[in-house]
Amino acid sequence: MSFFSLNILFFQVLGLWFPEDTSPLWQIILYRIYNAIAVTSICTFALSQFFAVLTCFHDPKELTNASFLLVTVIAVGGKMFNMTLCRNEIGRMIKLFDVEPFKAVDDYEVAIQWQFHRTVKLYTSVYGILTTVTCTLITLLSLVRDMPRRQLLLRAEYPFDDSVSTGYWVSYIHQLYSHYLGAIFNVTFDTFVAALMLATSAQLDILKYRFVVMPSAMEKECSESNHKVNNEEVVEMESKYLANQTNHHLAIFQFSKWTNDTFTVSIFLQYCASSLVFCISVFTLTNLAPFSKEFNSLLLYVGCMLVQIFILCHAANDVTIRSENMADGVYKMDWTSLSVSSKRSLVIIMARTLSPIKYTSGHVVSLSLISFSSLLKLSYSIFNILKQASE
């Protein structure tokens, strides 16, 4: 649970991690109401942004500003529905790390897990601080610039008059709450998916370590035996150990497929949103005065989007590389001391690594550092098109 404890805590605070079925009924009901409020807030926030876009077709600049905010909110809403609908599956994913073969059995395996856990904490800290600073700066800018003129934090259309005092404060508080809710949820969800990917990387390293220590573990077991072990018993022991390692390897592949199938639509939404938002934001930056308040806010926003998609691509790329290098761990073990049948089994295991684990965005784009650079190139191409059209 250490891999995901911080993410689970934030999901609980945000209303997206339901209590256990054994919890009191009143607690479950209250939490469901809290969950409905959070999801409804984001949905209504997206609708207000959508209707705002419909009123901006006469002004390309206003249309651009309203569009990239709408795309971001839609991506947040998709992730929220993903978490709510798949909460039982996600809970089962996490519990797998408390049982074999994923459970660490010695101090070295625990150290491997903590190595990746520190990476998750780094992701969360950098992304969380950047997002919080961006949201706070946008809010402070709105308090100074918009509130005296009775303008909203973000452009939106509501089914009531937001120019009167009551309507204005209701819509402003709704936007402020939804803005921070969406930002914090983005950080929690993206780092959670990245944590699942890095947990897969940790299991690959643990499996590699188990292969390396397998001969010494068998030798220790033989020395602790009360009788002299014959060749048949040694072969049987090798088969048992190799069966355990093979099951572990297959379990890692199944887990990666399970996580990819669960989150691939949300990742695809985020991938598309990041591409559109990045190019539109950069286009907007060219029309702002350098180092102005609006320029600085938007620049931080662009940085958040880059960090957001980079975290997912970097974590997925790490899994793919470690999956490809799994054969190195098998080769590093003292395989010369094994029987011929065990050596043949090792060759089959190494052959399986020729098809590495790959996380995809909507089963279309493979997540990797190469796809991240492709995203930047695509965004730059769209930016050039927008620039030429504006001229």
mmCIF file of C-alpha atoms in Angstrom:
data_model
loop_
_atom_site.group_PDB
_atom_site.id
_atom_site.type_symbol
_atom_site.label_atom_id
_atom_site.label_comp_id
_atom_site.label_asym_id
_atom_site.label_seq_id
_atom_site.Cartn_x
_atom_site.Cartn_y
_atom_site.Cartn_z
ATOM 1 C CA MET A 1 0.000 0.000 0.000
ATOM 2 C CA SER A 2 2.977 2.343 0.463
ATOM 3 C CA PHE A 3 3.096 2.909 -3.297
ATOM 4 C CA PHE A 4 -0.417 4.347 -3.335
ATOM 5 C CA SER A 5 -1.099 5.551 0.225
ATOM 6 C CA LEU A 6 -0.734 9.265 -0.624
ATOM 7 C CA ASN A 7 -2.901 8.987 -3.744
ATOM 8 C CA ILE A 8 -5.590 7.075 -1.849
ATOM 9 C CA LEU A 9 -5.626 9.745 0.866
ATOM 10 C CA PHE A 10 -6.247 12.492 -1.704
ATOM 11 C CA PHE A 11 -8.879 10.397 -3.496
ATOM 12 C CA GLN A 12 -10.700 10.015 -0.178
ATOM 13 C CA VAL A 13 -10.574 13.763 0.450
ATOM 14 C CA LEU A 14 -11.828 14.473 -3.078
ATOM 15 C CA GLY A 15 -14.733 12.035 -2.676
ATOM 16 C CA LEU A 16 -13.532 9.448 -5.183
ATOM 17 C CA TRP A 17 -12.406 6.561 -2.964
ATOM 18 C CA PHE A 18 -15.417 4.798 -1.494
ATOM 19 C CA PRO A 19 -15.387 3.226 1.978
ATOM 20 C CA GLU A 20 -15.167 -0.545 2.357
ATOM 21 C CA ASP A 21 -18.424 -2.513 2.104
ATOM 22 C CA THR A 22 -18.034 -3.390 5.769
ATOM 23 C CA SER A 23 -18.274 0.292 6.765
ATOM 24 C CA PRO A 24 -21.456 1.589 8.460
ATOM 25 C CA LEU A 25 -24.339 2.219 6.068
ATOM 26 C CA TRP A 26 -24.664 5.887 7.043
ATOM 27 C CA GLN A 27 -21.000 6.451 6.230
ATOM 28 C CA ILE A 28 -21.393 4.872 2.788
ATOM 29 C CA ILE A 29 -24.517 6.968 2.049
ATOM 30 C CA LEU A 30 -22.867 10.237 3.134
ATOM 31 C CA TYR A 31 -19.790 9.477 1.063
ATOM 32 C CA ARG A 32 -21.902 8.701 -2.003
ATOM 33 C CA ILE A 33 -23.588 12.089 -1.600
ATOM 34 C CA TYR A 34 -20.168 13.709 -1.292
ATOM 35 C CA ASN A 35 -19.036 11.872 -4.442
ATOM 36 C CA ALA A 36 -22.153 13.047 -6.309
ATOM 37 C CA ILE A 37 -21.444 16.665 -5.313
ATOM 38 C CA ALA A 38 -17.845 16.450 -6.590
ATOM 39 C CA VAL A 39 -18.783 14.831 -9.915
ATOM 40 C CA THR A 40 -21.781 17.161 -10.420
ATOM 41 C CA SER A 41 -19.584 20.182 -9.761
ATOM 42 C CA ILE A 42 -17.144 19.182 -12.515
ATOM 43 C CA CYS A 43 -19.967 18.307 -14.937
ATOM 44 C CA THR A 44 -21.735 21.636 -14.424
ATOM 45 C CA PHE A 45 -18.383 23.403 -14.677
ATOM 46 C CA ALA A 46 -17.820 21.724 -18.063
ATOM 47 C CA LEU A 47 -21.325 22.678 -19.222
ATOM 48 C CA SER A 48 -20.816 26.318 -18.251
ATOM 49 C CA GLN A 49 -17.553 26.312 -20.210
ATOM 50 C CA PHE A 50 -19.261 24.661 -23.200
ATOM 51 C CA PHE A 51 -22.014 27.289 -23.375
ATOM 52 C CA ALA A 52 -19.363 29.976 -23.043
ATOM 53 C CA VAL A 53 -17.599 28.573 -26.102
ATOM 54 C CA LEU A 54 -20.863 28.781 -28.065
ATOM 55 C CA THR A 55 -21.020 32.531 -27.449
ATOM 56 C CA CYS A 56 -17.414 33.169 -28.582
ATOM 57 C CA PHE A 57 -17.502 32.220 -32.270
ATOM 58 C CA HIS A 58 -17.512 35.891 -33.271
ATOM 59 C CA ASP A 59 -14.218 36.541 -31.421
ATOM 60 C CA PRO A 60 -11.319 34.173 -32.312
ATOM 61 C CA LYS A 61 -9.257 35.299 -29.322
ATOM 62 C CA GLU A 62 -12.052 34.644 -26.816
ATOM 63 C CA LEU A 63 -12.869 31.367 -28.564
ATOM 64 C CA THR A 64 -9.263 30.220 -28.182
ATOM 65 C CA ASN A 65 -9.161 31.086 -24.469
ATOM 66 C CA ALA A 66 -12.460 29.370 -23.729
ATOM 67 C CA SER A 67 -11.683 26.260 -25.820
ATOM 68 C CA PHE A 68 -8.530 25.070 -24.088
ATOM 69 C CA LEU A 69 -10.175 25.432 -20.674
ATOM 70 C CA LEU A 70 -13.132 23.371 -21.872
ATOM 71 C CA VAL A 71 -10.842 20.624 -23.195
ATOM 72 C CA THR A 72 -9.060 20.435 -19.832
ATOM 73 C CA VAL A 73 -12.314 20.189 -17.866
ATOM 74 C CA ILE A 74 -13.652 17.464 -20.185
ATOM 75 C CA ALA A 75 -10.479 15.437 -19.574
ATOM 76 C CA VAL A 76 -10.940 15.860 -15.798
ATOM 77 C CA GLY A 77 -14.571 14.742 -16.047
ATOM 78 C CA GLY A 78 -13.588 11.657 -18.019
ATOM 79 C CA LYS A 79 -11.020 10.705 -15.387
ATOM 80 C CA MET A 80 -13.557 11.178 -12.600
ATOM 81 C CA PHE A 81 -16.055 8.863 -14.278
ATOM 82 C CA ASN A 82 -13.220 6.385 -14.857
ATOM 83 C CA MET A 83 -12.385 6.375 -11.128
ATOM 84 C CA THR A 84 -16.031 6.143 -10.073
ATOM 85 C CA LEU A 85 -17.064 3.356 -12.469
ATOM 86 C CA CYS A 86 -13.888 1.256 -12.048
ATOM 87 C CA ARG A 87 -13.388 1.761 -8.305
ATOM 88 C CA ASN A 88 -13.822 -1.946 -7.498
ATOM 89 C CA GLU A 89 -11.279 -3.027 -10.113
ATOM 90 C CA ILE A 90 -8.807 -0.385 -8.953
ATOM 91 C CA GLY A 91 -9.202 -1.568 -5.369
ATOM 92 C CA ARG A 92 -8.427 -5.144 -6.421
ATOM 93 C CA MET A 93 -5.335 -3.953 -8.312
ATOM 94 C CA ILE A 94 -3.863 -2.405 -5.188
ATOM 95 C CA LYS A 95 -4.597 -5.440 -3.007
ATOM 96 C CA LEU A 96 -2.508 -7.609 -5.349
ATOM 97 C CA PHE A 97 0.657 -6.094 -3.874
ATOM 98 C CA ASP A 98 -0.164 -7.551 -0.457
ATOM 99 C CA VAL A 99 -0.177 -11.158 -1.689
ATOM 100 C CA GLU A 100 2.188 -13.423 -3.607
ATOM 101 C CA PRO A 101 3.827 -13.229 -6.069
ATOM 102 C CA PHE A 102 3.879 -9.412 -5.826
ATOM 103 C CA LYS A 103 4.522 -9.224 -2.085
ATOM 104 C CA ALA A 104 8.141 -8.499 -1.117
ATOM 105 C CA VAL A 105 9.739 -11.420 0.724
ATOM 106 C CA ASP A 106 13.038 -9.915 1.924
ATOM 107 C CA ASP A 107 14.681 -6.589 2.699
ATOM 108 C CA TYR A 108 16.272 -6.231 -0.726
ATOM 109 C CA GLU A 109 12.894 -6.513 -2.461
ATOM 110 C CA VAL A 110 11.467 -3.945 -0.051
ATOM 111 C CA ALA A 111 14.386 -1.659 -0.963
ATOM 112 C CA ILE A 112 13.554 -2.070 -4.660
ATOM 113 C CA GLN A 113 9.964 -1.030 -4.005
ATOM 114 C CA TRP A 114 11.036 1.998 -1.978
ATOM 115 C CA GLN A 115 13.361 3.080 -4.763
ATOM 116 C CA PHE A 116 10.391 3.412 -7.099
ATOM 117 C CA HIS A 117 8.229 4.825 -4.319
ATOM 118 C CA ARG A 118 10.651 7.735 -4.021
ATOM 119 C CA THR A 119 10.177 8.396 -7.744
ATOM 120 C CA VAL A 120 6.402 8.487 -7.229
ATOM 121 C CA LYS A 121 6.850 10.971 -4.372
ATOM 122 C CA LEU A 122 9.066 13.113 -6.608
ATOM 123 C CA TYR A 123 6.420 13.098 -9.355
ATOM 124 C CA THR A 124 3.722 14.067 -6.851
ATOM 125 C CA SER A 125 5.791 16.817 -5.229
ATOM 126 C CA VAL A 126 6.913 18.523 -8.448
ATOM 127 C CA TYR A 127 3.566 18.223 -10.226
ATOM 128 C CA GLY A 128 1.576 19.107 -7.100
ATOM 129 C CA ILE A 129 3.622 22.207 -6.239
ATOM 130 C CA LEU A 130 3.552 23.457 -9.834
ATOM 131 C CA THR A 131 -0.224 22.957 -10.068
ATOM 132 C CA THR A 132 -0.910 24.586 -6.708
ATOM 133 C CA VAL A 133 1.235 27.624 -7.573
ATOM 134 C CA THR A 134 -0.528 27.959 -10.941
ATOM 135 C CA CYS A 135 -4.039 27.751 -9.461
ATOM 136 C CA THR A 136 -3.159 30.165 -6.659
ATOM 137 C CA LEU A 137 -1.633 32.689 -9.052
ATOM 138 C CA ILE A 138 -4.700 32.529 -11.313
ATOM 139 C CA THR A 139 -6.982 32.967 -8.295
ATOM 140 C CA LEU A 140 -5.021 35.908 -6.872
ATOM 141 C CA LEU A 141 -4.963 37.545 -10.297
ATOM 142 C CA SER A 142 -8.743 37.136 -10.476
ATOM 143 C CA LEU A 143 -9.251 38.615 -6.997
ATOM 144 C CA VAL A 144 -7.283 41.717 -7.974
ATOM 145 C CA ARG A 145 -8.506 42.115 -11.536
ATOM 146 C CA ASP A 146 -11.968 40.524 -11.813
ATOM 147 C CA MET A 147 -13.687 40.740 -8.442
ATOM 148 C CA PRO A 148 -13.836 44.584 -8.258
ATOM 149 C CA ARG A 149 -15.491 44.545 -11.713
ATOM 150 C CA ARG A 150 -17.817 41.674 -10.763
ATOM 151 C CA GLN A 151 -16.343 39.366 -13.392
ATOM 152 C CA LEU A 152 -15.945 35.615 -12.979
ATOM 153 C CA LEU A 153 -12.731 33.692 -12.478
ATOM 154 C CA LEU A 154 -13.195 32.031 -15.891
ATOM 155 C CA ARG A 155 -15.488 32.799 -18.792
ATOM 156 C CA ALA A 156 -18.709 30.827 -18.374
ATOM 157 C CA GLU A 157 -22.442 30.908 -19.011
ATOM 158 C CA TYR A 158 -24.936 30.056 -16.241
ATOM 159 C CA PRO A 159 -28.723 29.534 -16.422
ATOM 160 C CA PHE A 160 -29.227 32.462 -14.015
ATOM 161 C CA ASP A 161 -28.188 36.088 -13.866
ATOM 162 C CA ASP A 162 -24.608 36.168 -12.561
ATOM 163 C CA SER A 163 -24.505 39.978 -12.592
ATOM 164 C CA VAL A 164 -26.560 40.304 -9.413
ATOM 165 C CA SER A 165 -24.867 39.811 -6.064
ATOM 166 C CA THR A 166 -26.264 36.345 -5.207
ATOM 167 C CA GLY A 167 -25.807 34.904 -8.687
ATOM 168 C CA TYR A 168 -22.287 36.294 -8.945
ATOM 169 C CA TRP A 169 -21.076 34.797 -5.666
ATOM 170 C CA VAL A 170 -22.721 31.429 -6.352
ATOM 171 C CA SER A 171 -21.098 31.183 -9.786
ATOM 172 C CA TYR A 172 -17.724 32.505 -8.529
ATOM 173 C CA ILE A 173 -17.560 30.041 -5.626
ATOM 174 C CA HIS A 174 -18.649 27.229 -7.958
ATOM 175 C CA GLN A 175 -15.845 28.071 -10.367
ATOM 176 C CA LEU A 176 -13.265 28.425 -7.605
ATOM 177 C CA TYR A 177 -14.208 25.088 -6.016
ATOM 178 C CA SER A 178 -14.335 23.256 -9.361
ATOM 179 C CA HIS A 179 -11.056 24.826 -10.463
ATOM 180 C CA TYR A 180 -9.136 23.583 -7.427
ATOM 181 C CA LEU A 181 -11.008 20.271 -7.370
ATOM 182 C CA GLY A 182 -10.072 19.569 -10.987
ATOM 183 C CA ALA A 183 -6.455 20.616 -10.467
ATOM 184 C CA ILE A 184 -5.918 18.485 -7.349
ATOM 185 C CA PHE A 185 -7.710 15.546 -8.929
ATOM 186 C CA ASN A 186 -5.521 15.801 -12.030
ATOM 187 C CA VAL A 187 -2.391 15.604 -9.884
ATOM 188 C CA THR A 188 -3.755 12.683 -7.843
ATOM 189 C CA PHE A 189 -5.047 10.678 -10.808
ATOM 190 C CA ASP A 190 -2.027 11.135 -13.069
ATOM 191 C CA THR A 191 0.482 10.292 -10.338
ATOM 192 C CA PHE A 192 -1.669 7.309 -9.335
ATOM 193 C CA VAL A 193 -1.570 5.876 -12.866
ATOM 194 C CA ALA A 194 2.166 6.580 -12.987
ATOM 195 C CA ALA A 195 2.532 4.824 -9.608
ATOM 196 C CA LEU A 196 0.796 1.736 -11.015
ATOM 197 C CA MET A 197 3.221 1.763 -13.941
ATOM 198 C CA LEU A 198 6.243 2.167 -11.663
ATOM 199 C CA ALA A 199 4.916 -0.590 -9.423
ATOM 200 C CA THR A 200 5.081 -2.784 -12.537
ATOM 201 C CA SER A 201 8.691 -1.684 -13.042
ATOM 202 C CA ALA A 202 9.443 -2.580 -9.430
ATOM 203 C CA GLN A 203 7.978 -6.061 -9.924
ATOM 204 C CA LEU A 204 10.149 -6.569 -13.008
ATOM 205 C CA ASP A 205 13.244 -5.660 -10.990
ATOM 206 C CA ILE A 206 12.139 -7.955 -8.160
ATOM 207 C CA LEU A 207 11.624 -10.805 -10.614
ATOM 208 C CA LYS A 208 15.061 -10.188 -12.098
ATOM 209 C CA TYR A 209 16.522 -10.328 -8.580
ATOM 210 C CA ARG A 210 14.668 -13.587 -7.859
ATOM 211 C CA PHE A 211 16.159 -15.140 -10.972
ATOM 212 C CA VAL A 212 19.668 -14.096 -9.946
ATOM 213 C CA VAL A 213 19.356 -15.534 -6.406
ATOM 214 C CA MET A 214 17.498 -18.672 -7.489
ATOM 215 C CA PRO A 215 20.575 -20.988 -7.633
ATOM 216 C CA SER A 216 21.812 -19.835 -4.214
ATOM 217 C CA ALA A 217 18.299 -20.196 -2.765
ATOM 218 C CA MET A 218 18.121 -23.789 -4.052
ATOM 219 C CA GLU A 219 21.591 -24.519 -2.692
ATOM 220 C CA LYS A 220 20.540 -23.194 0.711
ATOM 221 C CA GLU A 221 17.393 -25.304 0.661
ATOM 222 C CA CYS A 222 19.441 -28.390 -0.207
ATOM 223 C CA SER A 223 21.914 -27.725 2.611
ATOM 224 C CA GLU A 224 19.065 -27.362 5.111
ATOM 225 C CA SER A 225 17.585 -30.689 4.040
ATOM 226 C CA ASN A 226 17.904 -33.582 6.512
ATOM 227 C CA HIS A 227 19.016 -36.019 3.807
ATOM 228 C CA LYS A 228 21.254 -35.998 0.781
ATOM 229 C CA VAL A 229 19.417 -34.597 -2.234
ATOM 230 C CA ASN A 230 19.643 -36.686 -5.404
ATOM 231 C CA ASN A 231 19.541 -35.433 -9.002
ATOM 232 C CA GLU A 232 15.827 -36.094 -9.449
ATOM 233 C CA GLU A 233 14.993 -34.002 -6.400
ATOM 234 C CA VAL A 234 17.257 -31.211 -7.660
ATOM 235 C CA VAL A 235 15.469 -31.182 -11.028
ATOM 236 C CA GLU A 236 12.106 -31.159 -9.247
ATOM 237 C CA MET A 237 13.271 -28.235 -7.094
ATOM 238 C CA GLU A 238 14.426 -26.332 -10.173
ATOM 239 C CA SER A 239 11.054 -26.921 -11.805
ATOM 240 C CA LYS A 240 9.285 -25.579 -8.714
ATOM 241 C CA TYR A 241 11.381 -22.408 -8.616
ATOM 242 C CA LEU A 242 11.074 -21.824 -12.367
ATOM 243 C CA ALA A 243 7.307 -22.343 -12.159
ATOM 244 C CA ASN A 244 7.097 -19.659 -9.464
ATOM 245 C CA GLN A 245 9.186 -17.221 -11.515
ATOM 246 C CA THR A 246 7.173 -17.962 -14.662
ATOM 247 C CA ASN A 247 3.878 -17.377 -12.836
ATOM 248 C CA HIS A 248 5.270 -14.121 -11.479
ATOM 249 C CA HIS A 249 6.320 -13.029 -14.970
ATOM 250 C CA LEU A 250 2.900 -13.852 -16.398
ATOM 251 C CA ALA A 251 1.199 -12.072 -13.478
ATOM 252 C CA ILE A 252 3.170 -8.905 -14.284
ATOM 253 C CA PHE A 253 2.033 -9.040 -17.921
ATOM 254 C CA GLN A 254 -1.566 -9.623 -16.851
ATOM 255 C CA PHE A 255 -1.418 -6.764 -14.344
ATOM 256 C CA SER A 256 -0.009 -4.351 -16.936
ATOM 257 C CA LYS A 257 -2.753 -5.330 -19.402
ATOM 258 C CA TRP A 258 -5.375 -4.904 -16.684
ATOM 259 C CA THR A 259 -4.170 -1.415 -15.757
ATOM 260 C CA ASN A 260 -3.811 -0.392 -19.389
ATOM 261 C CA ASP A 261 -7.358 -1.530 -20.247
ATOM 262 C CA THR A 262 -8.743 0.284 -17.204
ATOM 263 C CA PHE A 263 -7.094 3.659 -17.804
ATOM 264 C CA THR A 264 -6.401 3.740 -21.552
ATOM 265 C CA VAL A 265 -9.455 5.904 -22.390
ATOM 266 C CA SER A 266 -8.587 8.449 -19.691
ATOM 267 C CA ILE A 267 -4.967 8.535 -20.859
ATOM 268 C CA PHE A 268 -6.165 9.042 -24.443
ATOM 269 C CA LEU A 269 -8.374 11.955 -23.358
ATOM 270 C CA GLN A 270 -5.443 13.495 -21.511
ATOM 271 C CA TYR A 271 -3.086 12.927 -24.436
ATOM 272 C CA CYS A 272 -5.452 14.683 -26.851
ATOM 273 C CA ALA A 273 -6.202 17.458 -24.360
ATOM 274 C CA SER A 274 -2.509 18.079 -23.714
ATOM 275 C CA SER A 275 -1.814 18.326 -27.437
ATOM 276 C CA LEU A 276 -4.599 20.840 -28.069
ATOM 277 C CA VAL A 277 -4.056 22.845 -24.891
ATOM 278 C CA PHE A 278 -0.312 23.083 -25.413
ATOM 279 C CA CYS A 279 -0.490 24.454 -28.950
ATOM 280 C CA ILE A 280 -3.381 26.836 -28.177
ATOM 281 C CA SER A 281 -1.680 28.081 -25.009
ATOM 282 C CA VAL A 282 1.596 28.736 -26.803
ATOM 283 C CA PHE A 283 -0.342 30.560 -29.533
ATOM 284 C CA THR A 284 -2.036 32.686 -26.860
ATOM 285 C CA LEU A 285 1.319 33.427 -25.209
ATOM 286 C CA THR A 286 2.572 35.052 -28.411
ATOM 287 C CA ASN A 287 -0.235 37.616 -28.140
ATOM 288 C CA LEU A 288 0.498 38.565 -24.517
ATOM 289 C CA ALA A 289 3.040 41.012 -23.158
ATOM 290 C CA PRO A 290 6.081 39.099 -21.850
ATOM 291 C CA PHE A 291 6.212 38.710 -18.055
ATOM 292 C CA SER A 292 2.769 40.232 -17.553
ATOM 293 C CA LYS A 293 0.462 38.630 -14.976
ATOM 294 C CA GLU A 294 -1.555 36.877 -17.670
ATOM 295 C CA PHE A 295 1.619 35.732 -19.429
ATOM 296 C CA ASN A 296 3.101 34.268 -16.234
ATOM 297 C CA SER A 297 -0.138 32.449 -15.330
ATOM 298 C CA LEU A 298 -0.484 30.911 -18.761
ATOM 299 C CA LEU A 299 3.197 29.964 -18.854
ATOM 300 C CA LEU A 300 2.807 28.061 -15.583
ATOM 301 C CA TYR A 301 -0.316 26.415 -16.986
ATOM 302 C CA VAL A 302 1.642 25.227 -20.028
ATOM 303 C CA GLY A 303 4.298 23.874 -17.672
ATOM 304 C CA CYS A 304 1.646 21.893 -15.771
ATOM 305 C CA MET A 305 0.392 20.318 -18.982
ATOM 306 C CA LEU A 306 3.913 19.354 -20.051
ATOM 307 C CA VAL A 307 4.718 17.804 -16.661
ATOM 308 C CA GLN A 308 1.369 16.032 -16.665
ATOM 309 C CA ILE A 309 1.887 14.140 -19.914
ATOM 310 C CA PHE A 310 5.647 13.714 -19.335
ATOM 311 C CA ILE A 311 5.019 11.813 -16.079
ATOM 312 C CA LEU A 312 2.807 9.264 -17.849
ATOM 313 C CA CYS A 313 5.157 8.882 -20.826
ATOM 314 C CA HIS A 314 8.250 8.570 -18.618
ATOM 315 C CA ALA A 315 6.671 5.952 -16.329
ATOM 316 C CA ALA A 316 5.384 3.909 -19.290
ATOM 317 C CA ASN A 317 8.766 4.163 -21.008
ATOM 318 C CA ASP A 318 10.474 2.879 -17.843
ATOM 319 C CA VAL A 319 8.220 -0.209 -17.800
ATOM 320 C CA THR A 320 8.931 -0.956 -21.455
ATOM 321 C CA ILE A 321 12.712 -0.677 -21.032
ATOM 322 C CA ARG A 322 12.784 -2.882 -17.922
ATOM 323 C CA SER A 323 10.537 -5.416 -19.629
ATOM 324 C CA GLU A 324 12.920 -5.564 -22.595
ATOM 325 C CA ASN A 325 15.919 -5.967 -20.255
ATOM 326 C CA MET A 326 14.312 -8.812 -18.336
ATOM 327 C CA ALA A 327 16.411 -11.294 -20.323
ATOM 328 C CA ASP A 328 19.584 -9.729 -18.883
ATOM 329 C CA GLY A 329 18.493 -10.710 -15.377
ATOM 330 C CA VAL A 330 17.891 -14.266 -16.496
ATOM 331 C CA TYR A 331 21.291 -14.416 -18.171
ATOM 332 C CA LYS A 332 23.090 -13.017 -15.107
ATOM 333 C CA MET A 333 22.014 -15.910 -12.921
ATOM 334 C CA ASP A 334 24.229 -18.965 -12.545
ATOM 335 C CA TRP A 335 22.341 -20.829 -15.260
ATOM 336 C CA THR A 336 25.291 -23.148 -16.030
ATOM 337 C CA SER A 337 24.588 -25.076 -12.810
ATOM 338 C CA LEU A 338 21.023 -25.902 -13.851
ATOM 339 C CA SER A 339 19.790 -28.999 -15.627
ATOM 340 C CA VAL A 340 19.237 -29.125 -19.388
ATOM 341 C CA SER A 341 15.447 -28.994 -19.047
ATOM 342 C CA SER A 342 15.702 -25.906 -16.805
ATOM 343 C CA LYS A 343 18.010 -24.215 -19.316
ATOM 344 C CA ARG A 344 15.437 -24.797 -22.046
ATOM 345 C CA SER A 345 12.763 -23.254 -19.814
ATOM 346 C CA LEU A 346 14.952 -20.200 -19.310
ATOM 347 C CA VAL A 347 15.294 -19.793 -23.087
ATOM 348 C CA ILE A 348 11.491 -19.769 -23.406
ATOM 349 C CA ILE A 349 11.226 -17.164 -20.628
ATOM 350 C CA MET A 350 13.843 -14.996 -22.339
ATOM 351 C CA ALA A 351 11.997 -15.320 -25.651
ATOM 352 C CA ARG A 352 8.866 -13.913 -23.974
ATOM 353 C CA THR A 353 10.744 -10.675 -23.273
ATOM 354 C CA LEU A 354 11.050 -10.055 -27.030
ATOM 355 C CA SER A 355 7.469 -8.753 -26.776
ATOM 356 C CA PRO A 356 7.826 -6.140 -24.004
ATOM 357 C CA ILE A 357 5.106 -4.487 -21.960
ATOM 358 C CA LYS A 358 3.730 -1.359 -23.604
ATOM 359 C CA TYR A 359 1.167 1.084 -22.252
ATOM 360 C CA THR A 360 -1.001 2.757 -24.857
ATOM 361 C CA SER A 361 -3.173 5.819 -25.185
ATOM 362 C CA GLY A 362 -6.557 4.616 -26.397
ATOM 363 C CA HIS A 363 -4.881 1.492 -27.849
ATOM 364 C CA VAL A 364 -3.580 3.817 -30.579
ATOM 365 C CA VAL A 365 -0.382 5.538 -29.380
ATOM 366 C CA SER A 366 2.267 3.750 -27.330
ATOM 367 C CA LEU A 367 3.273 5.839 -24.335
ATOM 368 C CA SER A 368 7.020 6.507 -24.322
ATOM 369 C CA LEU A 369 9.492 9.356 -24.417
ATOM 370 C CA ILE A 370 9.362 9.064 -28.218
ATOM 371 C CA SER A 371 5.596 9.655 -28.180
ATOM 372 C CA PHE A 372 6.149 12.616 -25.839
ATOM 373 C CA SER A 373 8.544 14.207 -28.338
ATOM 374 C CA SER A 374 6.047 13.422 -31.121
ATOM 375 C CA LEU A 375 3.378 15.224 -29.110
ATOM 376 C CA LEU A 376 5.574 18.317 -28.914
ATOM 377 C CA LYS A 377 6.230 18.184 -32.669
ATOM 378 C CA LEU A 378 2.501 17.802 -33.392
ATOM 379 C CA SER A 379 1.659 20.695 -31.089
ATOM 380 C CA TYR A 380 4.277 22.872 -32.763
ATOM 381 C CA SER A 381 2.833 22.030 -36.186
ATOM 382 C CA ILE A 382 -0.673 23.004 -35.064
ATOM 383 C CA PHE A 383 0.760 26.186 -33.539
ATOM 384 C CA ASN A 384 2.326 27.138 -36.884
ATOM 385 C CA ILE A 385 -1.022 26.581 -38.619
ATOM 386 C CA LEU A 386 -2.804 28.822 -36.110
ATOM 387 C CA LYS A 387 -0.065 31.448 -36.439
ATOM 388 C CA GLN A 388 -0.290 31.523 -40.218
ATOM 389 C CA ALA A 389 -4.101 31.638 -40.116
ATOM 390 C CA SER A 390 -4.032 34.606 -37.740
ATOM 391 C CA GLU A 391 -1.716 36.502 -40.071
#
